[in-house]
Coordinates of N, CA and C in Angstrom, one line a residue:
Chain A
X237 N 28.3 41.3 28.3 CA 26.8 41.3 27.7 C 26.3 42.9 27.7
X238 N 25.9 43.2 26.5 CA 25.6 44.6 26.3 C 24.1 44.5 27.0
X239 N 23.7 45.6 27.6 CA 22.4 45.4 28.5 C 21.6 46.7 27.5
X240 N 20.4 46.0 27.3 CA 19.5 46.7 26.7 C 18.3 47.4 27.8
X241 N 18.0 48.5 27.4 CA 16.8 49.2 28.6 C 15.7 48.5 28.5
X242 N 14.8 48.7 29.5 CA 13.3 48.5 29.6 C 12.7 49.8 28.6
X243 N 11.6 49.4 28.0 CA 10.9 50.4 27.3 C 9.5 50.3 27.5
X244 N 8.8 51.6 27.5 CA 7.2 51.5 27.6 C 7.0 52.2 26.2
X245 N 6.2 51.3 25.5 CA 5.5 52.2 24.3 C 4.1 51.8 24.0
X246 N 3.2 53.0 24.0 CA 2.1 52.7 23.9 C 1.3 51.4 24.6
X247 N 1.6 51.5 25.9 CA 1.0 50.5 26.9 C 1.8 49.2 26.8
X248 N 2.8 49.1 26.0 CA 3.3 47.8 26.1 C 4.8 48.0 26.5
X249 N 4.9 46.9 27.6 CA 6.4 47.2 28.5 C 7.0 46.1 27.7
X250 N 8.3 46.7 27.2 CA 9.2 45.5 26.6 C 10.4 45.4 27.5
X251 N 10.7 44.1 28.1 CA 11.6 43.9 28.9 C 12.7 42.9 28.3
X252 N 14.0 43.3 28.0 CA 14.9 42.5 27.5 C 15.2 41.6 28.6
X253 N 15.5 40.1 28.3 CA 16.4 39.3 29.1 C 17.5 39.0 28.6
X254 N 18.8 39.2 29.1 CA 19.8 39.0 28.0 C 20.7 38.2 29.3
X255 N 21.3 37.1 28.5 CA 22.6 36.4 29.0 C 22.0 35.5 30.0
X256 N 22.6 35.4 31.4 CA 22.7 34.6 32.4 C 21.3 35.6 33.3
X257 N 20.3 34.8 33.5 CA 19.3 35.4 34.5 C 19.4 34.7 35.6
X258 N 20.5 35.1 36.6 CA 20.8 34.2 37.7 C 20.1 35.1 38.6
X259 N 20.3 34.6 40.1 CA 19.9 35.3 41.2 C 20.4 36.8 41.4
X260 N 21.3 37.0 41.0 CA 21.7 38.5 41.6 C 21.2 39.2 40.1
X261 N 21.3 39.2 38.9 CA 20.9 39.7 37.9 C 19.2 39.7 38.0
X262 N 18.4 38.8 38.6 CA 16.9 38.9 38.6 C 16.6 39.8 39.7
X263 N 17.3 40.1 40.5 CA 17.2 40.9 42.0 C 17.2 42.3 41.2
X264 N 18.2 42.7 40.5 CA 18.5 44.0 39.8 C 17.2 44.0 38.9
X265 N 16.9 42.9 38.0 CA 15.9 43.3 37.1 C 14.4 43.5 37.6
X266 N 14.3 42.9 38.8 CA 12.9 43.4 39.4 C 12.9 44.7 39.8
X267 N 13.8 45.3 40.6 CA 13.9 46.8 40.8 C 13.8 47.6 39.8
X268 N 14.1 47.3 38.6 CA 14.3 48.1 37.1 C 12.5 47.9 36.9
X269 N 12.4 46.8 36.9 CA 11.0 46.7 36.5 C 10.0 47.4 37.4
X270 N 10.0 47.4 38.7 CA 9.4 48.1 39.6 C 9.2 49.5 39.5
X271 N 9.9 50.3 38.7 CA 9.8 51.5 38.4 C 8.5 51.9 37.6
X272 N 8.2 50.6 36.9 CA 7.2 50.9 36.0 C 5.7 50.8 36.7
X273 N 5.6 50.5 37.9 CA 4.4 49.9 38.6 C 3.0 50.8 38.4
X274 N 3.6 52.3 38.5 CA 2.5 53.2 38.6 C 2.1 53.1 36.9
X275 N 2.7 52.8 35.9 CA 2.4 53.2 34.3 C 1.2 52.2 34.3
X276 N 0.4 52.8 32.9 CA -0.6 52.0 32.4 C -0.1 51.0 31.5
X277 N -0.1 49.6 31.9 CA 0.6 48.8 30.8 C -0.4 47.7 30.6
X278 N -0.7 47.4 29.4 CA -1.5 46.3 29.1 C -1.2 45.3 28.4
X279 N 0.2 45.0 28.0 CA 0.6 44.1 27.6 C 2.6 44.1 28.1
X280 N 2.8 43.0 28.4 CA 4.3 42.7 28.9 C 5.0 41.8 27.9
X281 N 6.0 42.5 27.2 CA 6.8 41.5 26.1 C 8.3 41.3 26.9
X282 N 8.6 40.3 27.3 CA 10.0 39.8 27.6 C 10.8 39.0 26.3
X283 N 11.8 40.0 25.8 CA 12.5 39.4 24.7 C 13.7 38.6 25.5
X284 N 13.5 37.1 25.1 CA 14.3 36.4 25.5 C 15.2 35.7 24.2
X285 N 15.3 36.4 23.1 CA 16.2 35.8 22.3 C 17.5 35.8 22.5
X286 N 18.0 36.6 23.4 CA 19.7 36.6 23.9 C 19.5 36.0 25.4
X287 N 18.6 35.2 25.7 CA 19.0 35.0 27.0 C 19.4 33.3 27.1
X288 N 20.3 33.1 27.6 CA 20.9 31.8 27.9 C 20.5 31.0 29.0
X289 N 20.1 31.4 30.0 CA 19.9 30.7 31.2 C 19.1 31.5 32.1
X290 N 18.2 30.7 32.7 CA 17.3 31.4 33.7 C 17.2 30.6 35.0
X291 N 17.3 31.1 36.2 CA 17.0 30.5 37.5 C 15.7 30.8 38.2
X292 N 15.4 30.0 39.1 CA 13.9 30.1 39.6 C 13.7 31.7 39.9
X293 N 14.9 32.5 40.2 CA 14.5 33.9 40.4 C 14.4 34.6 39.3
X294 N 14.6 34.2 38.2 CA 14.1 35.0 36.8 C 12.7 34.5 36.6
X295 N 12.1 33.3 37.0 CA 10.6 33.1 36.9 C 10.2 33.9 37.7
X296 N 10.5 34.0 39.2 CA 9.9 34.9 40.0 C 9.7 36.5 39.5
X297 N 10.7 36.9 38.8 CA 11.0 38.3 38.2 C 9.6 38.1 37.2
X298 N 9.2 37.3 36.5 CA 8.2 37.1 35.6 C 7.0 37.2 36.4
X299 N 6.9 36.5 37.2 CA 5.5 36.3 38.3 C 5.4 37.7 39.0
X300 N 6.6 38.4 39.2 CA 6.4 39.6 40.0 C 5.9 40.7 39.2
X301 N 6.4 40.5 37.9 CA 5.8 41.3 36.7 C 4.3 41.0 36.6
X302 N 4.0 40.2 36.3 CA 2.6 39.7 36.0 C 1.6 40.5 37.3
X303 N 2.1 40.3 38.7 CA 1.4 40.6 39.5 C 1.5 42.0 40.0
X304 N 2.5 42.8 39.4 CA 2.5 44.1 39.8 C 1.4 44.9 39.4
X305 N 1.0 44.7 38.1 CA -0.2 45.3 37.6 C -1.6 44.7 37.9
X306 N -2.7 45.7 38.5 CA -3.8 45.2 39.2 C -4.8 44.6 38.0
X307 N -4.7 45.0 36.6 CA -5.4 44.8 35.3 C -5.2 43.5 34.6
X308 N -4.1 42.6 35.2 CA -3.7 41.3 34.4 C -3.2 41.6 32.9
X309 N -2.1 42.2 32.9 CA -1.8 42.4 31.6 C -1.5 41.3 31.0
X310 N -1.7 41.4 29.3 CA -0.9 40.2 28.7 C 0.3 39.8 28.8
X311 N 0.7 38.8 28.6 CA 2.2 38.4 28.8 C 2.8 37.8 27.7
X312 N 4.1 38.0 27.2 CA 4.5 37.4 25.9 C 6.0 37.4 26.4
X313 N 6.5 35.9 25.6 CA 7.7 35.8 25.8 C 8.3 35.4 24.3
X314 N 9.5 36.2 24.0 CA 9.8 36.1 22.5 C 11.2 35.4 22.6
X315 N 11.0 34.4 21.5 CA 12.7 33.8 21.2 C 13.3 33.0 22.2
X316 N 12.5 32.4 23.0 CA 13.1 31.3 24.2 C 13.4 30.4 23.8
X317 N 14.5 29.7 24.2 CA 15.2 28.7 23.8 C 14.2 27.3 24.4
X318 N 14.5 26.1 23.8 CA 13.7 25.2 24.3 C 14.2 24.9 26.0
X319 N 15.5 25.2 26.5 CA 15.8 24.9 27.9 C 15.0 25.9 28.9
X320 N 15.0 27.2 28.3 CA 14.5 28.0 29.0 C 12.7 28.0 29.1
X321 N 12.1 27.6 28.1 CA 10.8 27.1 27.9 C 10.6 26.3 29.1
X322 N 11.4 25.2 28.9 CA 11.3 24.2 29.9 C 11.0 24.5 31.4
X323 N 11.8 25.4 31.9 CA 11.8 26.1 33.1 C 10.3 26.5 33.4
X324 N 9.8 27.3 32.6 CA 8.5 27.5 33.0 C 7.8 26.9 32.5
X325 N 7.6 25.9 31.7 CA 6.7 24.9 31.6 C 6.7 24.2 33.0
X326 N 8.0 23.8 33.7 CA 7.8 22.9 34.7 C 7.2 23.8 36.0
X327 N 7.3 25.2 36.1 CA 6.6 25.9 37.1 C 5.2 26.2 36.9
X328 N 4.8 25.6 35.8 CA 3.3 25.5 35.3 C 2.8 27.0 35.4
X329 N 3.7 27.8 34.9 CA 3.1 29.4 34.4 C 3.2 29.5 32.9
X330 N 3.5 28.5 32.3 CA 3.5 28.7 30.7 C 2.2 28.9 30.1
X331 N 1.0 28.3 30.8 CA -0.2 28.5 30.4 C -1.0 30.0 30.2
X332 N -0.2 30.6 31.0 CA -0.5 31.9 31.3 C 0.3 33.2 30.2
X333 N 1.3 32.2 29.6 CA 2.0 33.2 28.9 C 1.8 32.7 27.2
X334 N 1.9 33.9 26.4 CA 2.2 33.4 24.8 C 3.5 33.4 24.4
X335 N 4.1 32.4 24.1 CA 5.2 32.0 23.5 C 5.4 32.3 22.0
X336 N 6.4 33.1 21.8 CA 6.6 33.3 20.3 C 7.8 33.4 19.8
Chain B
X21 N 36.5 12.0 40.9 CA 35.7 13.0 41.9 C 36.2 14.3 42.3
X22 N 35.5 15.1 42.3 CA 36.0 16.4 42.8 C 35.6 16.7 44.4
X23 N 36.3 17.3 44.9 CA 35.7 17.8 46.5 C 36.0 19.2 46.2
X24 N 35.4 20.1 46.4 CA 35.2 21.5 46.5 C 35.1 21.8 48.3
X25 N 36.1 22.6 48.8 CA 35.7 22.9 49.9 C 35.6 24.5 50.1
X26 N 34.9 25.1 50.7 CA 35.1 26.6 50.9 C 35.0 26.8 52.4
X27 N 35.9 27.4 52.9 CA 36.0 27.9 54.5 C 34.7 28.8 54.8
X28 N 34.8 29.8 54.3 CA 33.6 30.7 54.2 C 32.5 30.8 53.3
X29 N 31.3 30.9 53.2 CA 30.4 30.9 52.0 C 29.8 32.4 51.9
X30 N 30.1 33.2 52.9 CA 29.6 34.7 52.9 C 29.6 35.3 51.4
X31 N 28.8 35.7 50.9 CA 29.0 36.4 49.8 C 29.4 35.9 48.5
X32 N 29.6 34.5 48.2 CA 30.5 33.7 47.5 C 29.5 32.8 46.8
X33 N 28.6 33.1 46.6 CA 27.5 32.1 45.7 C 28.1 31.8 44.3
X34 N 28.5 33.5 43.8 CA 28.6 33.0 42.3 C 30.1 32.3 42.0
X35 N 30.8 32.6 43.0 CA 32.2 32.1 42.6 C 32.1 30.2 42.9
X36 N 31.1 30.2 44.1 CA 30.9 28.5 44.4 C 30.4 27.8 43.2
X37 N 29.1 28.7 42.4 CA 28.5 27.9 41.4 C 29.3 27.8 40.2
X38 N 30.1 28.7 40.0 CA 31.3 28.6 39.2 C 32.2 27.5 39.0
X39 N 32.6 27.3 40.5 CA 33.7 26.3 40.8 C 33.1 25.1 40.4
X40 N 31.5 24.7 40.8 CA 31.0 23.4 40.6 C 31.0 23.1 38.8
X41 N 30.6 24.2 38.4 CA 29.9 24.3 36.8 C 31.6 23.9 36.3
X42 N 32.6 24.1 36.7 CA 34.1 23.9 36.2 C 34.8 22.7 36.5
X43 N 33.8 21.9 37.2 CA 34.4 20.7 37.6 C 34.7 19.7 36.3
X44 N 35.9 18.9 36.1 CA 35.8 18.2 35.0 C 34.5 17.2 34.8
X45 N 34.0 16.6 36.0 CA 32.5 15.7 35.9 C 31.4 16.5 35.4
X46 N 31.4 17.9 35.6 CA 30.1 18.6 35.2 C 30.6 19.0 33.6
X47 N 32.0 19.3 33.3 CA 32.2 19.5 32.0 C 32.1 18.8 31.2
X48 N 32.1 17.2 31.6 CA 32.0 16.0 30.8 C 30.7 16.1 30.1
X49 N 29.6 16.6 30.6 CA 28.3 16.5 30.2 C 27.5 17.8 29.7
X50 N 28.1 18.3 28.6 CA 27.8 19.5 28.1 C 26.0 19.6 27.7
X51 N 25.7 18.6 27.7 CA 24.0 18.6 27.3 C 23.0 18.5 28.8
X52 N 23.8 18.5 29.9 CA 23.5 18.9 31.1 C 23.8 20.0 31.8
X53 N 24.3 21.0 31.0 CA 24.9 22.1 31.3 C 24.1 23.1 32.0
X54 N 22.7 23.4 31.1 CA 21.6 24.2 31.9 C 20.8 23.7 32.9
X55 N 20.5 22.4 32.7 CA 20.0 21.8 34.3 C 20.7 21.7 35.2
X56 N 22.1 21.3 35.3 CA 23.1 21.7 36.3 C 23.4 22.8 36.9
X57 N 23.3 23.6 36.1 CA 23.7 25.2 36.4 C 22.3 25.5 37.2
X58 N 21.3 25.3 36.7 CA 20.0 25.6 37.6 C 20.1 25.0 39.0
X59 N 20.0 23.9 38.9 CA 20.2 23.1 40.2 C 21.4 23.6 41.2
X60 N 22.6 23.7 40.9 CA 23.7 24.3 41.4 C 23.5 25.6 42.0
X61 N 22.8 26.4 41.4 CA 22.5 27.7 41.8 C 21.5 27.9 42.8
X62 N 20.5 27.1 42.8 CA 19.3 27.0 43.7 C 19.8 26.5 45.0
X63 N 20.6 25.5 44.9 CA 21.1 24.7 46.3 C 22.2 25.9 46.9
X64 N 23.0 26.4 46.2 CA 24.2 26.9 46.6 C 23.8 28.4 47.1
X65 N 22.6 29.2 46.4 CA 22.1 30.2 46.9 C 21.3 30.2 48.3
X66 N 20.7 29.0 48.3 CA 20.0 28.7 49.5 C 20.9 28.5 50.7
X67 N 22.3 27.9 50.5 CA 23.1 27.9 51.5 C 23.7 29.0 51.9
X68 N 24.1 29.7 50.9 CA 25.0 30.9 51.1 C 24.0 32.0 51.9
X69 N 22.6 31.9 51.6 CA 21.5 33.0 52.1 C 21.1 32.4 53.6
X70 N 20.9 31.2 54.0 CA 20.0 30.9 54.7 C 21.0 29.7 55.9
X71 N 22.0 29.2 55.5 CA 22.3 28.1 56.3 C 23.1 29.0 57.7
X72 N 23.4 29.9 57.4 CA 24.3 30.4 58.7 C 23.5 31.6 58.9
X73 N 23.8 32.1 60.4 CA 23.0 33.4 60.9 C 23.9 34.5 60.1
X74 N 23.3 35.7 59.9 CA 24.1 36.8 59.4 C 25.5 37.0 59.9
X75 N 26.4 37.3 59.4 CA 27.9 37.8 60.1 C 28.6 36.3 60.5
X76 N 28.1 35.1 60.5 CA 28.8 33.9 60.8 C 29.4 33.5 59.8
X77 N 30.4 33.2 59.7 CA 31.3 32.6 58.4 C 31.4 31.0 58.3
X78 N 30.5 30.7 57.8 CA 30.2 29.2 57.7 C 30.7 28.5 56.5
X79 N 31.0 27.5 56.5 CA 31.8 26.4 55.7 C 30.6 25.7 54.6
X80 N 31.2 25.2 53.3 CA 30.3 24.4 52.7 C 31.2 23.5 52.1
X81 N 30.7 22.4 51.4 CA 31.8 21.7 50.6 C 30.4 21.1 49.6
X82 N 31.4 20.6 48.4 CA 30.5 20.3 47.4 C 31.6 18.8 46.7
X83 N 30.8 17.9 46.5 CA 31.5 16.8 45.9 C 31.0 16.4 44.7
X84 N 31.5 16.0 43.7 CA 31.0 15.9 42.4 C 31.3 14.5 41.9
X85 N 30.7 13.4 41.6 CA 31.3 12.5 40.8 C 30.3 12.1 39.5
X86 N 30.9 11.7 38.6 CA 30.3 11.1 37.3 C 31.1 9.8 37.1
X87 N 30.2 8.8 37.0 CA 30.6 7.5 36.9 C 30.4 7.1 35.5
X88 N 29.8 7.9 34.6 CA 29.5 7.6 33.3 C 28.0 7.3 32.9
X89 N 27.3 6.8 34.2 CA 26.0 6.5 34.2 C 25.0 7.7 34.8
X90 N 25.6 8.2 35.8 CA 25.0 9.1 36.6 C 26.0 10.5 36.9
X91 N 25.7 11.3 37.3 CA 26.4 12.8 37.7 C 25.8 12.7 39.1
X92 N 26.5 12.9 40.0 CA 26.1 12.9 41.5 C 26.8 14.1 42.1
X93 N 25.9 15.0 42.5 CA 26.6 16.4 43.6 C 26.0 16.3 44.9
X94 N 26.8 16.4 45.8 CA 26.6 16.3 47.0 C 26.7 17.6 47.8
X95 N 25.9 18.4 48.6 CA 26.2 19.9 49.1 C 26.2 19.5 50.4
X96 N 27.2 20.0 51.3 CA 27.2 20.1 52.4 C 27.8 21.1 53.3
X97 N 26.7 21.2 54.3 CA 27.0 22.4 55.2 C 27.0 22.1 56.9
X98 N 27.7 22.9 57.5 CA 27.2 22.8 59.0 C 26.4 23.6 59.6
X99 N 25.4 24.3 58.8 CA 24.5 25.2 59.2 C 23.2 24.6 60.1
X100 N 22.3 25.7 60.1 CA 21.0 25.2 60.8 C 20.5 24.1 60.2
X101 N 20.2 22.8 60.9 CA 19.5 21.8 60.1 C 18.5 22.0 59.6
X102 N 18.3 21.8 58.2 CA 17.3 22.2 57.4 C 17.1 21.3 56.2
X103 N 15.8 20.8 56.1 CA 15.5 19.7 55.2 C 14.6 20.3 54.3
X104 N 15.1 20.7 53.0 CA 14.5 21.5 52.0 C 13.3 20.6 51.2
X105 N 13.5 19.0 51.7 CA 12.5 18.3 51.0 C 11.2 18.3 51.7
X106 N 11.3 18.8 53.0 CA 10.1 19.1 53.7 C 9.0 20.1 53.3
X107 N 9.6 20.9 52.4 CA 9.0 22.3 52.0 C 7.6 21.6 50.9
X108 N 6.6 22.1 51.3 CA 5.5 21.5 50.4 C 5.8 22.1 48.6
X109 N 5.3 21.6 47.9 CA 5.5 21.8 46.5 C 4.5 22.8 46.4
X110 N 4.8 23.6 45.5 CA 4.0 25.2 45.1 C 3.0 24.3 44.3
X111 N 1.6 25.1 44.5 CA 0.6 24.6 43.7 C 0.6 25.3 42.4
X112 N 1.1 24.2 41.4 CA 1.3 24.9 40.0 C 0.1 25.0 39.1
X113 N -1.2 24.7 39.7 CA -2.3 24.8 39.4 C -3.2 26.1 39.3
X114 N -2.6 27.1 40.1 CA -3.1 28.5 40.9 C -2.9 29.3 39.3
X115 N -3.8 30.5 39.5 CA -3.6 31.2 38.7 C -2.6 32.3 38.7
X116 N -2.1 33.0 37.6 CA -1.0 33.6 37.8 C -1.0 34.8 38.9
X117 N -2.2 35.0 39.1 CA -2.2 36.3 40.1 C -2.1 35.6 41.6
X118 N -2.7 34.5 41.7 CA -2.5 33.6 43.0 C -1.3 33.2 43.2
X119 N -0.4 33.0 42.6 CA 1.0 32.4 43.0 C 1.9 33.3 43.9
X120 N 2.1 32.3 44.8 CA 3.1 32.6 45.3 C 4.5 33.1 45.0
X121 N 5.3 34.2 45.1 CA 6.5 34.5 44.3 C 7.8 33.2 45.1
X122 N 7.5 32.9 45.8 CA 8.8 32.0 46.6 C 8.4 30.3 46.2
X123 N 9.4 29.7 46.8 CA 9.3 28.4 47.0 C 9.3 27.8 45.5
X124 N 9.7 28.2 44.6 CA 10.0 27.5 43.3 C 11.3 26.9 43.2
X125 N 12.3 27.4 43.7 CA 13.7 26.9 43.5 C 14.0 25.3 43.9
X126 N 13.8 24.9 44.9 CA 13.6 23.5 45.6 C 12.9 22.9 44.5
X127 N 11.7 22.8 44.4 CA 10.6 22.4 43.2 C 11.2 22.2 42.2
X128 N 12.0 23.2 41.4 CA 12.7 23.2 40.4 C 13.8 21.9 40.4
X129 N 14.5 22.1 41.3 CA 15.5 21.0 41.5 C 15.0 19.6 41.5
X130 N 13.9 19.3 42.4 CA 13.3 18.1 42.3 C 12.7 17.5 40.7
X131 N 12.4 18.6 40.2 CA 11.6 18.1 38.8 C 12.8 18.0 37.8
X132 N 13.9 18.7 37.8 CA 14.9 18.6 37.1 C 16.0 17.3 37.4
X133 N 16.1 17.0 38.6 CA 17.0 15.8 38.9 C 15.9 14.5 38.9
X134 N 16.6 13.5 38.8 CA 16.2 12.0 38.8 C 15.9 11.8 40.6
X135 N 17.2 12.1 41.1 CA 16.8 11.8 42.7 C 17.5 13.0 43.5
X136 N 16.8 13.4 44.8 CA 17.3 14.4 45.6 C 16.9 13.8 47.1
X137 N 18.1 13.5 47.7 CA 18.0 13.1 48.9 C 18.5 14.0 49.9
X138 N 18.1 13.9 51.3 CA 18.6 14.8 52.1 C 18.9 14.1 53.5
X139 N 20.1 14.1 53.9 CA 20.3 13.6 55.4 C 20.9 14.4 56.2
X140 N 20.9 14.3 57.6 CA 21.9 15.2 58.5 C 22.6 14.3 59.1
X141 N 23.8 14.5 59.0 CA 24.8 13.5 59.7 C 25.9 14.2 60.2
X142 N 26.7 13.8 61.4 CA 27.6 14.6 62.2 C 27.4 16.0 62.0
X143 N 26.5 16.6 62.2 CA 25.9 18.1 62.3 C 26.2 18.9 60.8
X144 N 26.0 17.8 60.2 CA 26.1 18.4 58.7 C 24.7 18.1 57.8
X145 N 24.4 19.3 57.3 CA 23.4 19.0 56.3 C 24.0 18.4 55.2
X146 N 23.6 17.3 54.4 CA 23.9 16.6 53.2 C 23.0 16.4 52.3
X147 N 22.9 17.5 51.1 CA 21.9 17.3 50.1 C 22.5 16.7 48.7
X148 N 22.0 15.4 48.4 CA 22.7 15.1 47.4 C 21.9 14.8 46.1
X149 N 22.0 15.0 45.2 CA 21.3 14.9 43.8 C 21.8 14.6 43.0
X150 N 21.1 13.6 41.9 CA 21.8 12.8 40.8 C 20.9 13.0 39.7
X151 N 21.5 12.8 38.5 CA 20.9 12.7 37.3 C 21.6 11.7 36.3
X152 N 20.7 11.1 35.5 CA 21.2 10.3 34.7 C 22.0 10.9 33.6
X153 N 23.0 10.5 33.1 CA 24.1 11.1 32.1 C 23.3 10.6 30.7
X154 N 22.9 11.6 29.9 CA 22.3 11.1 28.6 C 23.3 10.0 27.9
X155 N 22.6 9.2 27.0 CA 23.7 8.2 26.1 C 23.7 9.0 24.9
X156 N 25.0 9.0 24.4 CA 25.5 9.7 23.2 C 24.8 8.9 22.2

C-alpha cells in the first residue's frame, strides 16, 4: 500500500488513513501526528477513502489528535466505509466528528 | 474446528491474528470479516502485550468453531489471571477532550460480539467470544 504523507495547509492538517489501521500502524501514525503538536491547527481532516480496517488503536489515534491541540480543532473524516463508521459510532465519538 | 497453538507469543501478534483470520471457519463468513478482525486483534494484542511478564516466553491457543449458526472463538493463555470483563466500560457520553485514550479495546469487543465470556480454569485464562452468523 502506497503511503501518503501528512500535510498541513493553511491551518488544516490532512491525515491520510490507508489500508489496515491496526495496532502497529496506529502507533506509527500517532508518532507522525505528534510532530505537528506545536503547529497552529484549526481543522483536522482524516482521509479514510482508502481505509479498509480500523482497530481501537486507530480510534485512539483520532482521539489523540483531537486532544493534542488545546484549541479543540474541527474534526472531519472523509470517505469512511460503513464498517469503519460503525467503529466510531460504537465508541461514541462520532458526534464530535463531521463525516463527509 | 480449528485449533491453533503458539509455543511463544512474544512479538507475534500479527502472525497470530493472521492465522486466526485464515482459518476455514472465519473464511466461511466474509460478511463478518471486519468485525472478527477487530475482535481478534484486540484480544490477541492484549495477550501478547500483557499476559506474560517481559522476557517470559508464554504460550497461547485459539480454538475456532463455526456450526453454521454461530462462530465461536476461544483464546487461551497461561498468563497472569485477568478477567477483562471486570474493566469498567468507558463513559461514551464524555466530551472528546475528556475522553481517556485507553480502555476502548475490550469495550469494542463486547459491543461487536453477541456474547463474551471469561473463565479461569486449570491455570488458564479462557476468553470465549461468539457471534451469530448472518443468514444469507
